[in-house]
Amino acid sequence: MLWLTYRQHRMQLLITAALLVAVGILLLVNGNAVATSPDPAKLFQDLYTYLSWLQVVPVAIGVFWGAPLVAAEYERGTTKLAWTQSISRFRWLGVKLGFLAVLATLGGLAFGTMMQRWVEVFPTDRGDTAFTSRFDNPVLFAMTGVAPAAWWLFGFVLGTAAGALIRKALPAIAVTIAVTVGLMIGIANFRDLYAEPKLVPLGTEPAGRVLEMVTDAAGEVTALKILPPDWYWRFQWTEAAILAGVSILLAAAATFAIRRRS
């Protein structure tokens, strides 16, 4: 089953691997040039302009990896053959879903690790590179650390569940795009709610992103509510846990869908 799954999806796997290699080479070349560059901010911005589009890779994973996984089988009628063999439909889905889910997660983790290392080579003690903050920049936050692994997994499992429930590839693709993009926008807007902000008395140098100013009865500012930059990993694991939990529910929905439909 593993070898069959690889053969059926090797084109998607090879294209994704090629993308990761290409991105890795670009990051390596750009990052190595930082040490001798008089303007590291320009080096960063030149590549970031293009790399920022890669935040939509989870959508592509859902469209090209997930949606056809079950929906294409339904459309071709091959489920009737596959499910009458010695392998049960649950094992059939479990192997395909599990194998590709692991690869999607590892691919996202590799991408996040490369992006993380690239951002870290830029100096943090210069104002012109303040935008390289992984915590304050929502695009960098979603493309560094463990978040990409969770997003790639979510995109894939969502596409699979949509295909299993709808049983048509094109509608499943449309649902995958709409839901993934919508969730990305929603999480970006509500990410600051992952933890209660830290209260810093006025007069103390705030280290972090200021969310709110606290005022007294007279309207004078007395304190600031901030998110410290060292909460980056706390927020990363929170987001990863949320997406992993949703992915498990979607996998269960896909399993229920193939159980109820022949």
Tab-separated table of C-alpha atoms in Angstrom:
chain	number	residue	atom	x	y	z
A	1	MET	CA	0.000	0.000	0.000
A	2	LEU	CA	2.805	2.458	0.810
A	3	TRP	CA	4.525	1.828	-2.508
A	4	LEU	CA	1.222	2.109	-4.375
A	5	THR	CA	0.433	5.389	-2.599
A	6	TYR	CA	3.839	6.758	-3.534
A	7	ARG	CA	3.397	5.703	-7.174
A	8	GLN	CA	-0.023	7.327	-7.352
A	9	HIS	CA	1.139	10.612	-5.856
A	10	ARG	CA	4.804	10.759	-6.799
A	11	MET	CA	4.325	13.735	-9.136
A	12	GLN	CA	2.966	15.898	-6.300
A	13	LEU	CA	5.717	14.645	-3.990
A	14	LEU	CA	8.509	15.333	-6.483
A	15	ILE	CA	7.229	18.827	-7.314
A	16	THR	CA	7.000	19.673	-3.615
A	17	ALA	CA	10.504	18.321	-2.987
A	18	ALA	CA	11.829	20.379	-5.912
A	19	LEU	CA	10.161	23.479	-4.474
A	20	LEU	CA	11.795	22.909	-1.093
A	21	VAL	CA	15.216	22.450	-2.708
A	22	ALA	CA	14.803	25.613	-4.795
A	23	VAL	CA	13.712	27.640	-1.777
A	24	GLY	CA	16.593	26.224	0.276
A	25	ILE	CA	19.141	27.266	-2.357
A	26	LEU	CA	17.703	30.798	-2.571
A	27	LEU	CA	17.747	31.163	1.219
A	28	LEU	CA	21.306	29.845	1.442
A	29	VAL	CA	22.655	32.186	-1.228
A	30	ASN	CA	20.828	35.201	0.169
A	31	GLY	CA	21.741	34.405	3.771
A	32	ASN	CA	25.438	33.902	2.992
A	33	ALA	CA	25.565	37.360	1.403
A	34	VAL	CA	24.438	39.059	4.638
A	35	ALA	CA	27.866	38.954	6.312
A	36	THR	CA	29.480	41.120	3.622
A	37	SER	CA	26.486	43.275	2.688
A	38	PRO	CA	26.402	46.983	3.648
A	39	ASP	CA	22.603	46.873	3.456
A	40	PRO	CA	21.214	43.598	4.871
A	41	ALA	CA	17.716	45.063	4.965
A	42	LYS	CA	17.683	45.351	1.182
A	43	LEU	CA	18.909	41.774	0.845
A	44	PHE	CA	16.096	40.641	3.080
A	45	GLN	CA	13.424	42.680	1.341
A	46	ASP	CA	14.485	41.625	-2.159
A	47	LEU	CA	13.871	37.954	-1.379
A	48	TYR	CA	11.048	38.418	1.113
A	49	THR	CA	8.925	40.105	-1.569
A	50	TYR	CA	8.760	36.786	-3.404
A	51	LEU	CA	8.946	34.391	-0.461
A	52	SER	CA	5.937	35.979	1.221
A	53	TRP	CA	3.747	34.375	-1.446
A	54	LEU	CA	4.766	30.958	-0.114
A	55	GLN	CA	2.422	31.419	2.836
A	56	VAL	CA	-0.266	30.037	0.483
A	57	VAL	CA	1.558	26.695	0.056
A	58	PRO	CA	-0.880	24.983	2.496
A	59	VAL	CA	-3.650	25.882	0.040
A	60	ALA	CA	-1.704	24.208	-2.782
A	61	ILE	CA	-1.085	21.150	-0.588
A	62	GLY	CA	-4.811	20.870	0.020
A	63	VAL	CA	-5.642	21.352	-3.662
A	64	PHE	CA	-3.050	19.064	-5.243
A	65	TRP	CA	-2.399	16.544	-2.460
A	66	GLY	CA	-5.615	16.350	-0.474
A	67	ALA	CA	-8.637	17.041	-2.674
A	68	PRO	CA	-7.864	14.387	-5.336
A	69	LEU	CA	-6.913	11.720	-2.788
A	70	VAL	CA	-10.447	10.376	-2.382
A	71	ALA	CA	-12.497	12.521	-4.775
A	72	ALA	CA	-10.533	11.395	-7.855
A	73	GLU	CA	-10.991	7.768	-6.815
A	74	TYR	CA	-14.750	8.294	-6.589
A	75	GLU	CA	-14.871	10.022	-9.981
A	76	ARG	CA	-12.900	7.245	-11.682
A	77	GLY	CA	-14.904	4.559	-9.921
A	78	THR	CA	-11.745	2.885	-8.652
A	79	THR	CA	-13.076	2.775	-5.102
A	80	LYS	CA	-15.389	-0.046	-6.179
A	81	LEU	CA	-12.366	-2.111	-7.122
A	82	ALA	CA	-10.126	-1.078	-4.219
A	83	TRP	CA	-12.753	-1.725	-1.566
A	84	THR	CA	-13.614	-5.212	-2.813
A	85	GLN	CA	-10.049	-6.441	-2.346
A	86	SER	CA	-8.567	-7.920	0.825
A	87	ILE	CA	-7.693	-4.436	2.134
A	88	SER	CA	-10.579	-2.747	3.944
A	89	ARG	CA	-11.653	0.769	3.074
A	90	PHE	CA	-10.451	1.939	6.497
A	91	ARG	CA	-6.978	0.555	5.973
A	92	TRP	CA	-7.000	1.912	2.423
A	93	LEU	CA	-7.748	5.437	3.640
A	94	GLY	CA	-5.584	5.077	6.739
A	95	VAL	CA	-2.458	4.168	4.801
A	96	LYS	CA	-2.933	6.823	2.111
A	97	LEU	CA	-3.960	9.536	4.543
A	98	GLY	CA	-1.355	8.643	7.172
A	99	PHE	CA	1.558	8.295	4.748
A	100	LEU	CA	0.905	11.558	2.938
A	101	ALA	CA	0.020	13.404	6.146
A	102	VAL	CA	3.428	12.519	7.604
A	103	LEU	CA	5.178	13.682	4.432
A	104	ALA	CA	3.172	16.929	4.368
A	105	THR	CA	4.049	17.605	8.005
A	106	LEU	CA	7.742	16.878	7.422
A	107	GLY	CA	7.741	19.081	4.333
A	108	GLY	CA	6.206	21.953	6.280
A	109	LEU	CA	8.673	21.439	9.110
A	110	ALA	CA	11.604	21.513	6.661
A	111	PHE	CA	10.252	24.712	5.125
A	112	GLY	CA	9.742	26.348	8.534
A	113	THR	CA	13.237	25.366	9.676
A	114	MET	CA	14.854	26.814	6.557
A	115	MET	CA	12.907	30.052	6.876
A	116	GLN	CA	13.760	30.259	10.568
A	117	ARG	CA	17.468	29.881	9.918
A	118	TRP	CA	17.342	32.461	7.130
A	119	VAL	CA	15.639	35.091	9.301
A	120	GLU	CA	18.105	34.480	12.148
A	121	VAL	CA	21.151	35.494	10.061
A	122	PHE	CA	19.920	39.074	9.789
A	123	PRO	CA	21.086	41.506	12.509
A	124	THR	CA	18.516	42.402	15.134
A	125	ASP	CA	20.316	45.466	16.533
A	126	ARG	CA	19.572	47.747	13.581
A	127	GLY	CA	16.337	49.626	13.058
A	128	ASP	CA	16.320	48.957	9.330
A	129	THR	CA	15.844	45.222	9.932
A	130	ALA	CA	13.128	45.455	12.572
A	131	PHE	CA	10.672	43.961	10.100
A	132	THR	CA	12.496	40.623	10.321
A	133	SER	CA	10.792	39.970	13.662
A	134	ARG	CA	9.210	36.521	13.438
A	135	PHE	CA	6.762	37.432	16.188
A	136	ASP	CA	5.533	40.823	14.982
A	137	ASN	CA	5.349	39.985	11.274
A	138	PRO	CA	2.294	37.705	10.765
A	139	VAL	CA	3.614	36.393	7.449
A	140	LEU	CA	6.968	35.393	8.953
A	141	PHE	CA	5.216	33.889	11.957
A	142	ALA	CA	3.196	31.567	9.714
A	143	MET	CA	6.263	30.583	7.660
A	144	THR	CA	8.793	29.915	10.438
A	145	GLY	CA	9.072	27.473	13.332
A	146	VAL	CA	6.551	24.647	13.630
A	147	ALA	CA	3.571	26.584	12.275
A	148	PRO	CA	4.203	25.626	8.602
A	149	ALA	CA	4.166	21.926	9.519
A	150	ALA	CA	0.742	22.340	11.120
A	151	TRP	CA	-0.571	24.441	8.233
A	152	TRP	CA	0.624	21.986	5.575
A	153	LEU	CA	-0.971	19.130	7.518
A	154	PHE	CA	-4.220	21.043	7.901
A	155	GLY	CA	-4.369	21.928	4.206
A	156	PHE	CA	-3.826	18.315	3.195
A	157	VAL	CA	-6.344	16.795	5.605
A	158	LEU	CA	-8.937	19.465	4.785
A	159	GLY	CA	-8.621	18.683	1.083
A	160	THR	CA	-8.944	14.956	1.791
A	161	ALA	CA	-12.016	15.441	3.964
A	162	ALA	CA	-13.626	17.747	1.390
A	163	GLY	CA	-13.012	15.161	-1.328
A	164	ALA	CA	-14.411	12.321	0.796
A	165	LEU	CA	-17.549	14.277	1.710
A	166	ILE	CA	-18.259	15.880	-1.674
A	167	ARG	CA	-16.849	13.098	-3.912
A	168	LYS	CA	-16.124	15.575	-6.725
A	169	ALA	CA	-12.640	16.992	-7.212
A	170	LEU	CA	-13.470	20.501	-8.445
A	171	PRO	CA	-16.011	21.339	-5.707
A	172	ALA	CA	-13.620	19.839	-3.131
A	173	ILE	CA	-10.835	22.075	-4.450
A	174	ALA	CA	-13.074	25.146	-4.205
A	175	VAL	CA	-14.036	24.302	-0.614
A	176	THR	CA	-10.386	23.668	0.294
A	177	ILE	CA	-9.275	27.031	-1.079
A	178	ALA	CA	-12.095	28.966	0.562
A	179	VAL	CA	-11.769	27.357	3.993
A	180	THR	CA	-7.961	27.446	4.140
A	181	VAL	CA	-7.714	31.087	3.043
A	182	GLY	CA	-10.542	32.053	5.376
A	183	LEU	CA	-8.888	30.314	8.324
A	184	MET	CA	-5.535	31.933	7.538
A	185	ILE	CA	-7.117	35.382	7.608
A	186	GLY	CA	-9.105	34.586	10.743
A	187	ILE	CA	-6.155	33.201	12.691
A	188	ALA	CA	-3.939	36.127	11.655
A	189	ASN	CA	-6.529	38.502	13.130
A	190	PHE	CA	-7.067	36.534	16.354
A	191	ARG	CA	-3.528	35.222	16.974
A	192	ASP	CA	-2.915	37.837	19.681
A	193	LEU	CA	-5.624	36.159	21.775
A	194	TYR	CA	-3.548	33.007	22.311
A	195	ALA	CA	-2.449	34.366	25.693
A	196	GLU	CA	-3.400	37.126	28.099
A	197	PRO	CA	-1.081	40.084	27.403
A	198	LYS	CA	1.491	41.091	29.973
A	199	LEU	CA	0.761	44.257	31.975
A	200	VAL	CA	3.731	46.648	32.079
A	201	PRO	CA	3.590	49.803	34.284
A	202	LEU	CA	4.093	53.096	32.472
A	203	GLY	CA	7.697	54.225	32.682
A	204	THR	CA	9.030	50.719	32.118
A	205	GLU	CA	10.620	50.167	28.725
A	206	PRO	CA	8.123	47.894	26.924
A	207	ALA	CA	9.854	44.912	25.334
A	208	GLY	CA	7.344	43.538	22.909
A	209	ARG	CA	4.315	44.437	20.837
A	210	VAL	CA	1.990	46.940	22.504
A	211	LEU	CA	-1.640	45.857	22.226
A	212	GLU	CA	-3.434	48.296	24.469
A	213	MET	CA	-2.919	51.286	26.751
A	214	VAL	CA	-4.494	51.040	30.209
A	215	THR	CA	-5.936	54.279	31.562
A	216	ASP	CA	-7.187	55.368	34.994
A	217	ALA	CA	-10.445	57.143	35.842
A	218	ALA	CA	-8.974	60.477	34.742
A	219	GLY	CA	-8.007	59.101	31.371
A	220	GLU	CA	-4.272	59.043	32.089
A	221	VAL	CA	-2.270	56.157	30.716
A	222	THR	CA	-0.961	54.070	33.617
A	223	ALA	CA	0.199	50.847	31.994
A	224	LEU	CA	0.611	48.991	28.721
A	225	LYS	CA	-0.558	45.563	27.656
A	226	ILE	CA	2.145	43.905	25.600
A	227	LEU	CA	3.078	40.578	24.051
A	228	PRO	CA	6.763	39.878	24.842
A	229	PRO	CA	8.856	38.612	21.895
A	230	ASP	CA	9.991	35.587	23.942
A	231	TRP	CA	6.420	34.297	23.704
A	232	TYR	CA	7.085	33.422	20.047
A	233	TRP	CA	7.447	29.686	20.690
A	234	ARG	CA	4.494	29.665	23.073
A	235	PHE	CA	2.319	31.083	20.283
A	236	GLN	CA	3.891	28.758	17.708
A	237	TRP	CA	3.001	25.625	19.662
A	238	THR	CA	-0.463	27.001	20.466
A	239	GLU	CA	-1.215	27.511	16.790
A	240	ALA	CA	0.240	24.128	15.891
A	241	ALA	CA	-1.910	22.435	18.533
A	242	ILE	CA	-5.070	24.152	17.282
A	243	LEU	CA	-4.427	23.150	13.677
A	244	ALA	CA	-3.440	19.600	14.637
A	245	GLY	CA	-6.667	19.216	16.620
A	246	VAL	CA	-8.773	20.454	13.703
A	247	SER	CA	-6.858	18.123	11.373
A	248	ILE	CA	-7.703	15.132	13.564
A	249	LEU	CA	-11.394	16.060	13.448
A	250	LEU	CA	-11.245	16.403	9.661
A	251	ALA	CA	-9.538	13.012	9.345
A	252	ALA	CA	-12.339	11.518	11.441
A	253	ALA	CA	-14.897	13.186	9.148
A	254	ALA	CA	-13.198	11.678	6.085
A	255	THR	CA	-13.237	8.235	7.697
A	256	PHE	CA	-16.931	8.569	8.570
A	257	ALA	CA	-17.690	9.708	5.001
A	258	ILE	CA	-16.170	6.628	3.332
A	259	ARG	CA	-17.853	4.384	5.889
A	260	ARG	CA	-21.285	5.708	5.035
A	261	ARG	CA	-20.771	5.755	1.265
A	262	SER	CA	-19.860	2.953	-1.091
